[in-house]
Amino acid sequence: MKINVNIPTGTSGDFEIANYSNETTDNNWQTYLSMKDETHTNYIVLLKSNCVMPIMQDSEAEYNEHQWLWDNATGDVLIGGLGIGLVNQVLIDNPNITSVTIIENSQDVIDLVWEHCSKDERFTLIQEDIE
């Protein structure tokens, strides 16, 4: 399964939101696709200028890696990193979630993603280092 996010492309500081396909060769994307055995054709990715691969993408592998969270989340949920807002819609759909607090260190990521990602009145974003 894959969750499609609707974040527009753009750049802020060292971060970029880009559209990748299964044909994209930038940032070791083909290596990622082969390691994760991805079958979809289009992706939204979050890039950081000094990283050799995207740091977040709306891929099936990301979905699978977050499955435990979605299956077990109840009450007040704390998320480390906004990314591309991938986890948000599933948390919105969970009636057992009371609140979601997302801690994001980078104002650039916030500027690129927060306005466009899924959220409801239970979501709070704090710009801070989670460490």
CSV table of C-alpha atoms in Angstrom, one decimal:
chain,number,residue,atom,x,y,z
A,1,MET,CA,0.0,0.0,0.0
A,2,LYS,CA,1.1,3.6,-0.6
A,3,ILE,CA,-0.3,6.9,0.7
A,4,ASN,CA,-0.1,9.7,-1.9
A,5,VAL,CA,0.6,13.1,-0.4
A,6,ASN,CA,-0.2,16.3,-2.1
A,7,ILE,CA,2.8,18.6,-1.3
A,8,PRO,CA,3.7,21.0,-4.2
A,9,THR,CA,7.3,21.1,-5.4
A,10,GLY,CA,9.5,23.8,-4.0
A,11,THR,CA,12.8,24.7,-2.4
A,12,SER,CA,13.5,26.4,1.0
A,13,GLY,CA,17.0,26.7,2.2
A,14,ASP,CA,18.8,23.3,2.0
A,15,PHE,CA,15.5,21.4,1.5
A,16,GLU,CA,13.5,20.6,-1.6
A,17,ILE,CA,10.2,18.9,-2.4
A,18,ALA,CA,10.4,17.1,-5.8
A,19,ASN,CA,8.4,14.8,-7.9
A,20,TYR,CA,10.3,11.6,-8.8
A,21,SER,CA,9.3,8.7,-11.0
A,22,ASN,CA,10.6,5.2,-11.4
A,23,GLU,CA,12.7,6.6,-14.1
A,24,THR,CA,14.4,9.3,-12.0
A,25,THR,CA,18.2,8.8,-11.6
A,26,ASP,CA,19.0,11.8,-9.2
A,27,ASN,CA,20.1,11.2,-5.6
A,28,ASN,CA,20.6,7.5,-5.9
A,29,TRP,CA,16.9,7.1,-6.4
A,30,GLN,CA,17.3,3.9,-8.5
A,31,THR,CA,19.3,2.4,-5.7
A,32,TYR,CA,16.5,3.2,-3.3
A,33,LEU,CA,13.9,1.7,-5.6
A,34,SER,CA,15.8,-1.5,-6.0
A,35,MET,CA,16.6,-1.9,-2.3
A,36,LYS,CA,12.9,-1.4,-1.4
A,37,ASP,CA,11.4,-3.3,-4.3
A,38,GLU,CA,9.1,-0.4,-5.1
A,39,THR,CA,6.4,-1.0,-7.8
A,40,HIS,CA,4.8,2.4,-8.1
A,41,THR,CA,5.6,5.0,-10.8
A,42,ASN,CA,5.4,8.4,-9.1
A,43,TYR,CA,6.6,9.8,-5.7
A,44,ILE,CA,6.8,13.0,-3.7
A,45,VAL,CA,10.3,13.2,-2.1
A,46,LEU,CA,11.9,15.4,0.5
A,47,LEU,CA,15.5,16.2,-0.3
A,48,LYS,CA,18.3,17.8,1.7
A,49,SER,CA,21.2,19.3,-0.2
A,50,ASN,CA,23.9,17.3,1.7
A,51,CYS,CA,22.1,13.9,1.7
A,52,VAL,CA,22.9,11.3,-0.9
A,53,MET,CA,19.3,10.0,-1.0
A,54,PRO,CA,15.9,11.5,-0.3
A,55,ILE,CA,15.2,11.7,3.4
A,56,MET,CA,11.4,11.0,3.0
A,57,GLN,CA,9.1,9.8,0.2
A,58,ASP,CA,5.6,8.6,-0.2
A,59,SER,CA,6.7,5.1,-1.0
A,60,GLU,CA,5.3,1.7,-0.1
A,61,ALA,CA,8.4,1.0,2.0
A,62,GLU,CA,7.7,4.2,4.1
A,63,TYR,CA,4.1,3.0,4.5
A,64,ASN,CA,5.2,-0.4,5.7
A,65,GLU,CA,7.8,1.1,8.0
A,66,HIS,CA,5.1,3.2,9.7
A,67,GLN,CA,2.5,0.4,9.9
A,68,TRP,CA,3.4,-0.4,13.6
A,69,LEU,CA,2.7,3.2,14.5
A,70,TRP,CA,-0.7,3.2,12.8
A,71,ASP,CA,-1.7,-0.2,14.3
A,72,ASN,CA,-0.8,0.8,17.9
A,73,ALA,CA,-1.3,4.6,18.2
A,74,THR,CA,-3.9,5.7,20.8
A,75,GLY,CA,-4.3,8.8,22.9
A,76,ASP,CA,-1.6,11.5,22.6
A,77,VAL,CA,0.9,10.8,19.8
A,78,LEU,CA,4.3,12.4,19.5
A,79,ILE,CA,6.0,12.4,16.1
A,80,GLY,CA,9.7,13.2,15.6
A,81,GLY,CA,9.9,15.0,12.2
A,82,LEU,CA,7.3,16.4,9.8
A,83,GLY,CA,8.8,14.9,6.7
A,84,ILE,CA,6.2,15.1,3.9
A,85,GLY,CA,3.3,14.6,6.3
A,86,LEU,CA,2.9,11.0,5.3
A,87,VAL,CA,1.7,9.7,8.7
A,88,ASN,CA,-0.9,12.4,9.1
A,89,GLN,CA,-3.9,11.1,7.2
A,90,VAL,CA,-3.9,7.7,8.8
A,91,LEU,CA,-3.7,9.3,12.2
A,92,ILE,CA,-6.6,11.6,11.3
A,93,ASP,CA,-8.7,8.6,10.4
A,94,ASN,CA,-8.0,6.9,13.7
A,95,PRO,CA,-10.8,7.7,16.2
A,96,ASN,CA,-8.5,6.5,19.1
A,97,ILE,CA,-6.1,9.5,18.6
A,98,THR,CA,-6.6,12.4,21.0
A,99,SER,CA,-3.8,14.6,19.8
A,100,VAL,CA,-0.8,14.6,17.6
A,101,THR,CA,2.2,16.7,18.4
A,102,ILE,CA,4.9,16.9,15.6
A,103,ILE,CA,8.4,18.2,16.5
A,104,GLU,CA,10.2,19.5,13.4
A,105,ASN,CA,13.7,21.1,13.7
A,106,SER,CA,13.8,22.7,10.3
A,107,GLN,CA,11.8,25.9,9.5
A,108,ASP,CA,12.5,25.2,5.9
A,109,VAL,CA,10.7,21.8,6.0
A,110,ILE,CA,7.8,23.5,7.9
A,111,ASP,CA,7.6,26.2,5.2
A,112,LEU,CA,7.5,23.6,2.4
A,113,VAL,CA,5.1,21.1,4.0
A,114,TRP,CA,2.9,22.2,6.9
A,115,GLU,CA,0.5,24.4,4.9
A,116,HIS,CA,-0.2,21.6,2.5
A,117,CYS,CA,-0.2,18.4,4.5
A,118,SER,CA,-3.2,16.7,6.0
A,119,LYS,CA,-4.1,17.7,9.5
A,120,ASP,CA,-7.1,18.5,11.7
A,121,GLU,CA,-7.7,20.3,15.0
A,122,ARG,CA,-5.8,17.6,17.0
A,123,PHE,CA,-2.5,18.4,15.3
A,124,THR,CA,0.1,20.7,16.8
A,125,LEU,CA,3.5,21.5,15.2
A,126,ILE,CA,6.4,22.7,17.3
A,127,GLN,CA,9.6,23.9,15.7
A,128,GLU,CA,12.3,22.5,17.9
A,129,ASP,CA,15.0,19.8,18.0
A,130,ILE,CA,13.5,16.6,19.4
A,131,GLU,CA,16.8,15.7,21.0
